[in-house]
mmCIF file of C-alpha atoms in Angstrom:
data_model
loop_
_atom_site.group_PDB
_atom_site.id
_atom_site.type_symbol
_atom_site.label_atom_id
_atom_site.label_comp_id
_atom_site.label_asym_id
_atom_site.label_seq_id
_atom_site.Cartn_x
_atom_site.Cartn_y
_atom_site.Cartn_z
ATOM 1 C CA UNK W 1 -22.791 23.502 72.356
ATOM 2 C CA UNK W 2 -24.588 21.897 69.446
ATOM 3 C CA UNK W 3 -25.180 23.292 65.967
ATOM 4 C CA UNK W 4 -28.079 22.161 63.783
ATOM 5 C CA UNK W 5 -27.528 22.932 60.115
ATOM 6 C CA UNK W 6 -30.557 22.684 57.844
ATOM 7 C CA UNK W 7 -30.595 23.231 54.072
ATOM 8 C CA UNK W 8 -33.359 25.673 53.133
ATOM 9 C CA UNK W 9 -36.048 24.142 50.875
ATOM 10 C CA UNK W 10 -33.418 21.594 49.898
ATOM 11 C CA UNK W 11 -34.974 19.888 46.861
ATOM 12 C CA UNK W 12 -36.096 23.210 45.381
ATOM 13 C CA UNK W 13 -32.683 24.747 46.120
ATOM 14 C CA UNK W 14 -30.928 21.882 44.295
ATOM 15 C CA UNK W 15 -32.988 22.626 41.186
ATOM 16 C CA UNK W 16 -32.199 26.352 41.476
ATOM 17 C CA UNK W 17 -28.439 25.795 41.656
ATOM 18 C CA UNK W 18 -28.467 24.819 37.982
ATOM 19 C CA UNK W 19 -31.469 26.970 37.032
ATOM 20 C CA UNK W 20 -30.839 30.420 38.566
ATOM 21 C CA UNK W 21 -33.752 31.733 36.497
ATOM 22 C CA UNK W 22 -35.995 29.968 39.027
ATOM 23 C CA UNK W 23 -34.880 32.143 41.950
ATOM 24 C CA UNK W 24 -37.913 33.806 43.485
ATOM 25 C CA UNK W 25 -40.345 31.614 41.536
ATOM 26 C CA UNK W 26 -42.633 28.913 42.979
ATOM 27 C CA UNK W 27 -41.277 25.362 42.759
ATOM 28 C CA UNK W 28 -42.714 22.001 43.780
ATOM 29 C CA UNK W 29 -41.095 18.579 43.626
ATOM 30 C CA UNK W 30 -43.235 15.471 43.144
ATOM 31 C CA UNK W 31 -42.937 11.981 44.607
ATOM 32 C CA UNK W 32 -42.328 8.744 42.708
ATOM 33 C CA UNK W 33 -44.470 8.486 39.576
ATOM 34 C CA UNK W 34 -45.177 12.234 39.874
ATOM 35 C CA UNK W 35 -47.891 11.449 42.412
ATOM 36 C CA UNK W 36 -47.927 14.146 45.091
ATOM 37 C CA UNK W 37 -45.981 17.152 46.358
ATOM 38 C CA UNK W 38 -43.059 16.239 48.637
ATOM 39 C CA UNK W 39 -41.172 19.556 48.603
ATOM 40 C CA UNK W 40 -42.060 23.230 48.094
ATOM 41 C CA UNK W 41 -40.237 26.510 47.802
ATOM 42 C CA UNK W 42 -41.396 29.358 50.044
ATOM 43 C CA UNK W 43 -43.172 30.898 47.064
ATOM 44 C CA UNK W 44 -45.149 27.671 46.554
ATOM 45 C CA UNK W 45 -46.011 27.530 50.261
ATOM 46 C CA UNK W 46 -47.368 31.073 50.041
ATOM 47 C CA UNK W 47 -49.727 29.937 47.269
ATOM 48 C CA UNK W 48 -51.324 27.531 49.732
ATOM 49 C CA UNK W 49 -49.954 24.333 48.181
ATOM 50 C CA UNK W 50 -49.830 21.769 51.020
ATOM 51 C CA UNK W 51 -47.374 18.929 51.498
ATOM 52 C CA UNK W 52 -48.745 15.726 50.033
ATOM 53 C CA UNK W 53 -51.005 17.577 47.590
ATOM 54 C CA UNK W 54 -52.019 15.225 44.726
ATOM 55 C CA UNK W 55 -50.458 16.656 41.575
ATOM 56 C CA UNK W 56 -53.498 16.042 39.371
ATOM 57 C CA UNK W 57 -55.773 17.956 41.756
ATOM 58 C CA UNK W 58 -53.516 21.017 41.759
ATOM 59 C CA UNK W 59 -52.672 21.040 38.055
ATOM 60 C CA UNK W 60 -54.891 24.073 37.355
ATOM 61 C CA UNK W 61 -53.320 25.999 40.232
ATOM 62 C CA UNK W 62 -49.834 25.084 38.985
ATOM 63 C CA UNK W 63 -50.674 26.390 35.524
ATOM 64 C CA UNK W 64 -52.448 29.523 36.761
ATOM 65 C CA UNK W 65 -49.588 30.625 39.036
ATOM 66 C CA UNK W 66 -46.830 29.330 36.728
ATOM 67 C CA UNK W 67 -45.506 26.921 39.328
ATOM 68 C CA UNK W 68 -42.401 25.059 38.156
ATOM 69 C CA UNK W 69 -42.998 21.355 38.712
ATOM 70 C CA UNK W 70 -40.180 18.787 38.921
ATOM 71 C CA UNK W 71 -40.059 15.018 39.275
ATOM 72 C CA UNK W 72 -37.924 13.956 42.224
ATOM 73 C CA UNK W 73 -34.280 13.757 41.085
ATOM 74 C CA UNK W 74 -32.873 11.779 44.010
ATOM 75 C CA UNK W 75 -29.523 11.144 42.319
ATOM 76 C CA UNK W 76 -28.947 14.904 42.110
ATOM 77 C CA UNK W 77 -30.267 15.603 45.614
ATOM 78 C CA UNK W 78 -28.136 12.857 47.151
ATOM 79 C CA UNK W 79 -24.976 14.111 45.476
ATOM 80 C CA UNK W 80 -25.623 17.728 46.511
ATOM 81 C CA UNK W 81 -26.316 16.567 50.070
ATOM 82 C CA UNK W 82 -22.981 14.743 50.152
ATOM 83 C CA UNK W 83 -21.198 17.911 49.029
ATOM 84 C CA UNK W 84 -22.846 19.983 51.770
ATOM 85 C CA UNK W 85 -22.115 17.399 54.484
ATOM 86 C CA UNK W 86 -18.484 17.081 53.384
ATOM 87 C CA UNK W 87 -17.985 20.826 53.834
ATOM 88 C CA UNK W 88 -19.715 20.835 57.232
ATOM 89 C CA UNK W 89 -17.542 17.965 58.474
ATOM 90 C CA UNK W 90 -14.562 20.356 58.424
ATOM 91 C CA UNK W 91 -16.182 22.476 61.150
ATOM 92 C CA UNK W 92 -16.276 19.795 63.853
ATOM 93 C CA UNK W 93 -14.818 16.315 64.343
ATOM 94 C CA UNK W 94 -18.143 15.182 65.829
ATOM 95 C CA UNK W 95 -20.998 15.125 63.339
ATOM 96 C CA UNK W 96 -24.355 13.391 62.997
ATOM 97 C CA UNK W 97 -26.042 13.414 59.589
ATOM 98 C CA UNK W 98 -29.672 13.496 60.691
ATOM 99 C CA UNK W 99 -31.304 13.470 57.254
ATOM 100 C CA UNK W 100 -30.534 14.295 53.628
ATOM 101 C CA UNK W 101 -30.695 18.032 54.424
ATOM 102 C CA UNK W 102 -29.901 18.230 58.162
ATOM 103 C CA UNK W 103 -26.903 17.546 60.354
ATOM 104 C CA UNK W 104 -25.819 18.153 63.946
ATOM 105 C CA UNK W 105 -22.334 19.294 64.902
ATOM 106 C CA UNK W 106 -21.051 18.990 68.454
ATOM 107 C CA UNK W 107 -19.010 22.080 69.247
ATOM 108 C CA UNK W 108 -17.114 20.707 72.236
ATOM 109 C CA UNK W 109 -14.001 22.720 73.123
ATOM 110 C CA UNK W 110 -15.123 25.771 71.131
ATOM 111 C CA UNK W 111 -15.362 28.017 74.219
ATOM 112 C CA UNK W 112 -12.926 30.577 72.839
ATOM 113 C CA UNK W 113 -14.639 30.761 69.439
ATOM 114 C CA UNK W 114 -17.031 33.497 68.415
ATOM 115 C CA UNK W 115 -19.828 31.082 67.523
ATOM 116 C CA UNK W 116 -21.919 33.716 65.745
ATOM 117 C CA UNK W 117 -19.062 34.410 63.332
ATOM 118 C CA UNK W 118 -18.347 30.689 63.100
ATOM 119 C CA UNK W 119 -21.943 29.943 62.106
ATOM 120 C CA UNK W 120 -22.036 32.783 59.582
ATOM 121 C CA UNK W 121 -18.750 31.602 58.058
ATOM 122 C CA UNK W 122 -20.185 28.083 57.802
ATOM 123 C CA UNK W 123 -23.258 29.425 56.024
ATOM 124 C CA UNK W 124 -21.281 31.574 53.573
ATOM 125 C CA UNK W 125 -18.900 28.752 52.669
ATOM 126 C CA UNK W 126 -21.633 26.182 51.995
ATOM 127 C CA UNK W 127 -23.630 28.666 49.932
ATOM 128 C CA UNK W 128 -20.585 29.773 47.939
ATOM 129 C CA UNK W 129 -19.218 26.289 47.291
ATOM 130 C CA UNK W 130 -22.507 24.499 46.550
ATOM 131 C CA UNK W 131 -25.139 27.175 45.915
ATOM 132 C CA UNK W 132 -27.331 25.650 48.656
ATOM 133 C CA UNK W 133 -28.560 28.148 51.316
ATOM 134 C CA UNK W 134 -28.473 26.859 54.896
ATOM 135 C CA UNK W 135 -29.718 27.912 58.329
ATOM 136 C CA UNK W 136 -27.590 27.460 61.451
ATOM 137 C CA UNK W 137 -28.981 27.129 64.967
ATOM 138 C CA UNK W 138 -26.592 26.874 67.924
ATOM 139 C CA UNK W 139 -27.510 26.060 71.533
ATOM 140 C CA UNK W 140 -26.358 24.052 74.579
ATOM 141 C CA UNK W 141 -28.506 21.017 73.641
ATOM 142 C CA UNK W 142 -29.721 19.255 70.489
ATOM 143 C CA UNK W 143 -33.391 20.143 70.945
ATOM 144 C CA UNK W 144 -32.570 23.784 71.648
ATOM 145 C CA UNK W 145 -30.356 23.933 68.542
ATOM 146 C CA UNK W 146 -33.401 22.688 66.611
ATOM 147 C CA UNK W 147 -35.386 25.534 68.145
ATOM 148 C CA UNK W 148 -32.656 28.055 67.293
ATOM 149 C CA UNK W 149 -32.685 26.823 63.711
ATOM 150 C CA UNK W 150 -36.460 27.259 63.557
ATOM 151 C CA UNK W 151 -36.029 30.882 64.644
ATOM 152 C CA UNK W 152 -33.553 31.399 61.792
ATOM 153 C CA UNK W 153 -36.090 30.031 59.308
ATOM 154 C CA UNK W 154 -38.775 32.361 60.677
ATOM 155 C CA UNK W 155 -36.561 35.471 60.860
ATOM 156 C CA UNK W 156 -33.788 35.030 58.254
ATOM 157 C CA UNK W 157 -32.952 38.719 57.832
ATOM 158 C CA UNK W 158 -32.801 39.551 61.537
ATOM 159 C CA UNK W 159 -30.643 36.507 62.351
ATOM 160 C CA UNK W 160 -28.404 36.641 59.248
ATOM 161 C CA UNK W 161 -28.848 32.903 58.844
ATOM 162 C CA UNK W 162 -27.441 32.011 62.286
ATOM 163 C CA UNK W 163 -28.975 32.263 65.756
ATOM 164 C CA UNK W 164 -27.500 31.262 69.115
ATOM 165 C CA UNK W 165 -29.395 30.455 72.301
ATOM 166 C CA UNK W 166 -26.640 31.141 74.809
ATOM 167 C CA UNK W 167 -28.410 32.649 77.816
ATOM 168 C CA UNK W 168 -31.278 31.910 80.178
ATOM 169 C CA UNK W 169 -33.254 34.844 78.833
ATOM 170 C CA UNK W 170 -32.919 33.722 75.200
ATOM 171 C CA UNK W 171 -33.909 30.177 76.093
ATOM 172 C CA UNK W 172 -37.054 31.178 77.979
ATOM 173 C CA UNK W 173 -38.096 33.628 75.262
ATOM 174 C CA UNK W 174 -37.618 30.991 72.573
ATOM 175 C CA UNK W 175 -39.515 28.319 74.536
ATOM 176 C CA UNK W 176 -42.479 30.660 75.061
ATOM 177 C CA UNK W 177 -42.475 31.448 71.317
ATOM 178 C CA UNK W 178 -42.495 27.813 70.140
ATOM 179 C CA UNK W 179 -45.895 26.098 69.949
ATOM 180 C CA UNK W 180 -46.046 22.641 71.473
ATOM 181 C CA UNK W 181 -47.029 21.003 68.159
ATOM 182 C CA UNK W 182 -43.790 22.317 66.628
ATOM 183 C CA UNK W 183 -41.478 20.872 69.286
ATOM 184 C CA UNK W 184 -39.018 18.365 67.850
ATOM 185 C CA UNK W 185 -40.126 14.896 68.953
ATOM 186 C CA UNK W 186 -43.706 15.813 69.912
ATOM 187 C CA UNK W 187 -46.140 14.084 67.578
ATOM 188 C CA UNK W 188 -49.880 14.527 67.065
ATOM 189 C CA UNK W 189 -51.006 12.202 69.837
ATOM 190 C CA UNK W 190 -48.663 13.736 72.386
ATOM 191 C CA UNK W 191 -49.763 17.208 71.272
ATOM 192 C CA UNK W 192 -53.416 16.374 71.995
ATOM 193 C CA UNK W 193 -52.522 14.896 75.382
ATOM 194 C CA UNK W 194 -50.432 17.939 76.312
ATOM 195 C CA UNK W 195 -52.994 20.480 75.137
ATOM 196 C CA UNK W 196 -55.560 18.742 77.328
ATOM 197 C CA UNK W 197 -53.227 19.653 80.223
ATOM 198 C CA UNK W 198 -53.169 23.320 79.077
ATOM 199 C CA UNK W 199 -49.697 22.897 77.596
ATOM 200 C CA UNK W 200 -49.585 25.087 74.484
ATOM 201 C CA UNK W 201 -45.918 26.084 74.260
ATOM 202 C CA UNK W 202 -42.546 24.466 74.736
ATOM 203 C CA UNK W 203 -42.169 26.534 77.909
ATOM 204 C CA UNK W 204 -45.400 25.084 79.326
ATOM 205 C CA UNK W 205 -44.012 21.623 78.622
ATOM 206 C CA UNK W 206 -40.835 22.304 80.621
ATOM 207 C CA UNK W 207 -42.971 23.313 83.630
ATOM 208 C CA UNK W 208 -44.619 19.887 83.922
ATOM 209 C CA UNK W 209 -43.418 17.525 86.635
ATOM 210 C CA UNK W 210 -40.929 14.831 85.711
ATOM 211 C CA UNK W 211 -43.274 12.122 87.000
ATOM 212 C CA UNK W 212 -46.172 13.247 84.794
ATOM 213 C CA UNK W 213 -43.972 13.470 81.697
ATOM 214 C CA UNK W 214 -42.410 10.050 82.323
ATOM 215 C CA UNK W 215 -45.792 8.392 82.941
ATOM 216 C CA UNK W 216 -47.480 9.924 79.909
ATOM 217 C CA UNK W 217 -44.649 10.464 77.400
ATOM 218 C CA UNK W 218 -42.253 7.721 78.592
ATOM 219 C CA UNK W 219 -38.563 8.184 79.304
ATOM 220 C CA UNK W 220 -38.080 9.589 75.796
ATOM 221 C CA UNK W 221 -40.364 12.517 76.603
ATOM 222 C CA UNK W 222 -38.572 13.089 79.904
ATOM 223 C CA UNK W 223 -35.209 13.290 78.127
ATOM 224 C CA UNK W 224 -36.688 15.816 75.707
ATOM 225 C CA UNK W 225 -37.992 17.929 78.592
ATOM 226 C CA UNK W 226 -34.569 18.020 80.247
ATOM 227 C CA UNK W 227 -32.936 18.853 76.929
ATOM 228 C CA UNK W 228 -35.296 21.811 76.464
ATOM 229 C CA UNK W 229 -34.434 22.947 79.980
ATOM 230 C CA UNK W 230 -30.832 23.314 78.845
ATOM 231 C CA UNK W 231 -29.602 20.090 80.442
ATOM 232 C CA UNK W 232 -27.643 18.164 77.764
ATOM 233 C CA UNK W 233 -29.484 14.842 77.579
ATOM 234 C CA UNK W 234 -29.598 13.920 73.901
ATOM 235 C CA UNK W 235 -26.165 13.248 72.409
ATOM 236 C CA UNK W 236 -25.100 12.641 68.828
ATOM 237 C CA UNK W 237 -26.093 9.212 67.581
ATOM 238 C CA UNK W 238 -23.782 7.101 65.484
ATOM 239 C CA UNK W 239 -24.980 5.775 62.151
ATOM 240 C CA UNK W 240 -26.513 2.380 62.825
ATOM 241 C CA UNK W 241 -26.835 -0.590 60.540
ATOM 242 C CA UNK W 242 -30.336 -0.836 59.097
ATOM 243 C CA UNK W 243 -32.496 -3.679 60.425
ATOM 244 C CA UNK W 244 -34.290 -4.138 57.123
ATOM 245 C CA UNK W 245 -34.047 -2.753 53.605
ATOM 246 C CA UNK W 246 -37.030 -2.263 51.325
ATOM 247 C CA UNK W 247 -37.363 -1.459 47.646
ATOM 248 C CA UNK W 248 -40.967 -0.857 46.592
ATOM 249 C CA UNK W 249 -42.583 0.958 43.698
ATOM 250 C CA UNK W 250 -45.979 1.818 42.306
ATOM 251 C CA UNK W 251 -46.082 1.112 38.578
ATOM 252 C CA UNK W 252 -46.822 3.638 35.857
ATOM 253 C CA UNK W 253 -49.493 1.260 34.563
ATOM 254 C CA UNK W 254 -51.274 -1.857 35.779
ATOM 255 C CA UNK W 255 -49.423 -5.143 35.199
ATOM 256 C CA UNK W 256 -51.390 -8.308 34.449
ATOM 257 C CA UNK W 257 -48.678 -10.726 33.295
ATOM 258 C CA UNK W 258 -46.339 -12.671 35.557
ATOM 259 C CA UNK W 259 -43.351 -11.793 33.358
ATOM 260 C CA UNK W 260 -43.946 -8.053 33.909
ATOM 261 C CA UNK W 261 -44.091 -8.431 37.683
ATOM 262 C CA UNK W 262 -41.129 -10.799 37.683
ATOM 263 C CA UNK W 263 -38.935 -8.207 35.975
ATOM 264 C CA UNK W 264 -39.857 -5.598 38.583
ATOM 265 C CA UNK W 265 -39.365 -7.964 41.529
ATOM 266 C CA UNK W 266 -35.978 -9.046 40.155
ATOM 267 C CA UNK W 267 -34.944 -5.390 39.897
ATOM 268 C CA UNK W 268 -36.157 -4.653 43.435
ATOM 269 C CA UNK W 269 -34.253 -7.642 44.832
ATOM 270 C CA UNK W 270 -31.118 -6.465 42.985
ATOM 271 C CA UNK W 271 -31.438 -3.019 44.552
ATOM 272 C CA UNK W 272 -31.776 -4.544 48.027
ATOM 273 C CA UNK W 273 -28.718 -6.716 47.417
ATOM 274 C CA UNK W 274 -26.640 -3.697 46.420
ATOM 275 C CA UNK W 275 -27.700 -1.819 49.561
ATOM 276 C CA UNK W 276 -26.847 -4.849 51.677
ATOM 277 C CA UNK W 277 -23.341 -4.943 50.249
ATOM 278 C CA UNK W 278 -22.865 -1.247 50.932
ATOM 279 C CA UNK W 279 -23.407 -1.783 54.650
ATOM 280 C CA UNK W 280 -21.488 -5.111 54.536
ATOM 281 C CA UNK W 281 -24.475 -7.205 55.573
ATOM 282 C CA UNK W 282 -26.197 -10.381 54.419
ATOM 283 C CA UNK W 283 -29.878 -11.183 54.929
ATOM 284 C CA UNK W 284 -31.399 -14.400 56.224
ATOM 285 C CA UNK W 285 -34.968 -13.793 55.045
ATOM 286 C CA UNK W 286 -36.923 -11.700 52.580
ATOM 287 C CA UNK W 287 -40.503 -10.681 51.954
ATOM 288 C CA UNK W 288 -42.173 -10.142 48.578
ATOM 289 C CA UNK W 289 -45.532 -8.393 48.289
ATOM 290 C CA UNK W 290 -47.874 -7.486 45.434
ATOM 291 C CA UNK W 291 -51.196 -5.684 45.388
ATOM 292 C CA UNK W 292 -53.712 -4.176 43.036
ATOM 293 C CA UNK W 293 -54.892 -0.567 42.863
ATOM 294 C CA UNK W 294 -57.269 -0.017 45.766
ATOM 295 C CA UNK W 295 -58.595 3.152 44.148
ATOM 296 C CA UNK W 296 -59.928 1.209 41.156
ATOM 297 C CA UNK W 297 -63.187 -0.054 42.594
ATOM 298 C CA UNK W 298 -64.188 -1.235 39.113
ATOM 299 C CA UNK W 299 -61.428 -3.884 39.167
ATOM 300 C CA UNK W 300 -61.107 -7.033 41.305
ATOM 301 C CA UNK W 301 -58.808 -6.560 44.280
ATOM 302 C CA UNK W 302 -56.002 -8.799 45.503
ATOM 303 C CA UNK W 303 -53.164 -8.289 47.965
ATOM 304 C CA UNK W 304 -50.659 -10.825 49.207
ATOM 305 C CA UNK W 305 -47.202 -11.076 50.746
ATOM 306 C CA UNK W 306 -44.922 -13.960 51.594
ATOM 307 C CA UNK W 307 -41.897 -14.208 53.884
ATOM 308 C CA UNK W 308 -39.169 -16.636 52.842
ATOM 309 C CA UNK W 309 -36.558 -17.951 55.271
ATOM 310 C CA UNK W 310 -33.361 -18.315 53.248
ATOM 311 C CA UNK W 311 -31.273 -21.491 53.529
ATOM 312 C CA UNK W 312 -28.187 -19.330 54.001
ATOM 313 C CA UNK W 313 -27.302 -15.670 54.522
ATOM 314 C CA UNK W 314 -26.411 -13.823 51.332
ATOM 315 C CA UNK W 315 -26.131 -10.428 49.659
ATOM 316 C CA UNK W 316 -25.643 -11.800 46.154
ATOM 317 C CA UNK W 317 -27.855 -10.174 43.544
ATOM 318 C CA UNK W 318 -28.118 -13.491 41.712
ATOM 319 C CA UNK W 319 -29.186 -15.472 44.768
ATOM 320 C CA UNK W 320 -31.602 -12.901 46.196
ATOM 321 C CA UNK W 321 -33.246 -12.372 42.826
ATOM 322 C CA UNK W 322 -33.732 -16.123 42.492
ATOM 323 C CA UNK W 323 -35.323 -16.432 45.937
ATOM 324 C CA UNK W 324 -37.572 -13.416 45.289
ATOM 325 C CA UNK W 325 -38.843 -14.841 41.994
ATOM 326 C CA UNK W 326 -39.622 -18.189 43.633
ATOM 327 C CA UNK W 327 -41.599 -16.308 46.287
ATOM 328 C CA UNK W 328 -43.464 -14.328 43.632
ATOM 329 C CA UNK W 329 -44.569 -17.530 41.889
ATOM 330 C CA UNK W 330 -46.253 -18.670 45.098
ATOM 331 C CA UNK W 331 -48.412 -15.549 45.519
ATOM 332 C CA UNK W 332 -49.075 -14.447 41.932
ATOM 333 C CA UNK W 333 -52.595 -14.982 40.588
ATOM 334 C CA UNK W 334 -53.852 -14.460 37.061
ATOM 335 C CA UNK W 335 -56.825 -12.199 36.408
ATOM 336 C CA UNK W 336 -55.691 -9.207 38.454
ATOM 337 C CA UNK W 337 -54.223 -5.832 37.492
ATOM 338 C CA UNK W 338 -51.245 -5.222 39.797
ATOM 339 C CA UNK W 339 -50.259 -1.661 40.669
ATOM 340 C CA UNK W 340 -47.489 -2.093 43.252
ATOM 341 C CA UNK W 341 -44.875 -4.613 44.348
ATOM 342 C CA UNK W 342 -41.892 -4.681 46.632
ATOM 343 C CA UNK W 343 -39.070 -6.685 48.170
ATOM 344 C CA UNK W 344 -37.972 -6.328 51.798
ATOM 345 C CA UNK W 345 -34.820 -8.053 53.062
ATOM 346 C CA UNK W 346 -34.427 -8.592 56.795
ATOM 347 C CA UNK W 347 -32.760 -10.572 59.588
ATOM 348 C CA UNK W 348 -29.232 -9.322 58.887
ATOM 349 C CA UNK W 349 -25.850 -10.850 59.631
ATOM 350 C CA UNK W 350 -22.509 -9.043 59.129
ATOM 351 C CA UNK W 351 -20.947 -10.524 56.005
ATOM 352 C CA UNK W 352 -17.739 -11.367 57.910
ATOM 353 C CA UNK W 353 -19.629 -13.416 60.534
ATOM 354 C CA UNK W 354 -21.654 -15.795 58.393
ATOM 355 C CA UNK W 355 -22.051 -19.222 59.973
ATOM 356 C CA UNK W 356 -21.359 -21.989 57.461
ATOM 357 C CA UNK W 357 -23.728 -24.967 57.302
ATOM 358 C CA UNK W 358 -23.042 -28.542 56.308
ATOM 359 C CA UNK W 359 -24.978 -28.553 53.022
ATOM 360 C CA UNK W 360 -26.424 -25.158 51.907
ATOM 361 C CA UNK W 361 -24.115 -22.158 51.737
ATOM 362 C CA UNK W 362 -23.779 -19.028 49.625
ATOM 363 C CA UNK W 363 -21.839 -19.334 46.389
ATOM 364 C CA UNK W 364 -18.389 -17.982 47.245
ATOM 365 C CA UNK W 365 -17.719 -17.209 43.578
ATOM 366 C CA UNK W 366 -20.422 -14.554 43.725
ATOM 367 C CA UNK W 367 -18.425 -12.448 46.195
ATOM 368 C CA UNK W 368 -15.726 -11.172 43.759
ATOM 369 C CA UNK W 369 -18.347 -11.024 40.996
ATOM 370 C CA UNK W 370 -20.585 -8.708 43.037
ATOM 371 C CA UNK W 371 -17.583 -6.550 43.970
ATOM 372 C CA UNK W 372 -16.746 -6.155 40.294
ATOM 373 C CA UNK W 373 -20.339 -5.339 39.348
ATOM 374 C CA UNK W 374 -20.550 -2.692 42.095
ATOM 375 C CA UNK W 375 -17.321 -1.068 40.906
ATOM 376 C CA UNK W 376 -18.482 -0.986 37.293
ATOM 377 C CA UNK W 377 -21.890 0.463 38.215
ATOM 378 C CA UNK W 378 -20.185 3.087 40.366
ATOM 379 C CA UNK W 379 -17.842 4.034 37.531
ATOM 380 C CA UNK W 380 -20.223 3.925 34.569
ATOM 381 C CA UNK W 381 -23.598 4.668 36.138
ATOM 382 C CA UNK W 382 -26.396 3.082 38.114
ATOM 383 C CA UNK W 383 -27.498 -0.388 36.991
ATOM 384 C CA UNK W 384 -25.259 -0.537 33.918
ATOM 385 C CA UNK W 385 -24.545 -4.173 34.779
ATOM 386 C CA UNK W 386 -27.782 -6.065 35.395
ATOM 387 C CA UNK W 387 -29.241 -9.549 35.472
ATOM 388 C CA UNK W 388 -30.774 -10.968 32.304
ATOM 389 C CA UNK W 389 -34.117 -11.082 34.155
ATOM 390 C CA UNK W 390 -34.103 -7.275 34.447
ATOM 391 C CA UNK W 391 -35.259 -4.721 31.899
ATOM 392 C CA UNK W 392 -32.212 -3.792 29.829
ATOM 393 C CA UNK W 393 -33.611 -0.400 28.802
ATOM 394 C CA UNK W 394 -34.658 1.272 32.047
ATOM 395 C CA UNK W 395 -33.536 1.242 35.652
ATOM 396 C CA UNK W 396 -36.927 2.098 37.150
ATOM 397 C CA UNK W 397 -40.201 2.081 35.312
ATOM 398 C CA UNK W 398 -41.555 5.216 36.894
ATOM 399 C CA UNK W 399 -43.472 8.134 35.533
ATOM 400 C CA UNK W 400 -40.997 11.029 35.659
ATOM 401 C CA UNK W 401 -42.183 13.413 33.003
ATOM 402 C CA UNK W 402 -40.643 16.475 34.651
ATOM 403 C CA UNK W 403 -37.237 15.105 35.622
ATOM 404 C CA UNK W 404 -34.360 17.577 35.552
ATOM 405 C CA UNK W 405 -30.936 16.498 34.223
ATOM 406 C CA UNK W 406 -28.502 14.616 36.474
ATOM 407 C CA UNK W 407 -26.099 17.561 36.370
ATOM 408 C CA UNK W 408 -23.524 16.191 38.814
ATOM 409 C CA UNK W 409 -23.775 12.413 38.370
ATOM 410 C CA UNK W 410 -23.993 11.910 34.608
ATOM 411 C CA UNK W 411 -21.474 13.324 32.145
ATOM 412 C CA UNK W 412 -24.148 13.377 29.444
ATOM 413 C CA UNK W 413 -26.154 15.833 31.591
ATOM 414 C CA UNK W 414 -23.314 18.121 32.573
ATOM 415 C CA UNK W 415 -24.359 21.760 32.500
ATOM 416 C CA UNK W 416 -23.533 23.808 29.390
ATOM 417 C CA UNK W 417 -22.445 27.419 29.859
ATOM 418 C CA UNK W 418 -22.714 29.881 26.992
ATOM 419 C CA UNK W 419 -19.908 32.475 27.066
#
């Protein structure tokens, strides 16, 4: 059996943990630079606020319905996610963290357990210890556990936060209830193709022939079909090393000077270097891109990127920042108002398998230096130790006018309780 645990309205729930006065009130969380809606509470969904809604277009609706608007507080959300996942890891030795608010547990050898009670206990413990409400779906396969979890979200009171598909009858009933466009792994294009074949539910999909599914939805679609039929086909996947790492941002204002862009690019390269070190990798190439605001038709437009093959593999902040700035010099042009830039590192090599060359190699003295910088930043806060080419006052220059405190990651923001 598999269990899929999903945190309910995760970003909104994280804000409510420290603001219980927001329970039952509409909440939306905005993307970088407070651009558009990326998360909604159920109350906000009921007001008709769609995902991706531009914040400035819905400002009147927010004010009229007293919607509580927050800038994305990813430091808080990441820490709360880690707390939830740590608790869940005690319930099974086999776990796959699927996203920031979802994880699969493989319940192999749990035949003598009362899984309904087990799921309810899991839910109560996470809610009590973190304040985050979760839904638990349990079934013989991963895709069916996703379906079971969806039923919990739709009928929370009837299911008590946990639903199990453990019989043929339950599986067929659930498959006939689920619309094809809501099946995990079925995208828009596949939905159109399937609906043209009179496939409107997950059950209809399981009735198609294997040959048709394989020819039209590839082997991936065939595995999904078997999984929905109750044949375990999709197993837990181990965390894999990323093939590339990107740090990109839209700016709060247009930048026209090279020095302004250089500071941002240096900061982006530093972020990529830190992420490389976390997964113990070095990169052999990087890409830098810049572009203007395409929505400003009154301004001249320019967009350019450049890929640089590095002379040696590295994850040093100093070295990557230097290469990124050299790349920026080659593509920067005066006379344009730049709105976005980014750095993407790619072509990875494990840091313990770097091939030395005769002339150009990474600076070995940077290795202990980077280790020390990472430890200090971990202890005293993000980006406390930075390069001289970076802004010494701010980590990211983003518009975050509605940012909540970093309750769990910054001692200065620790919650105050009046007793």
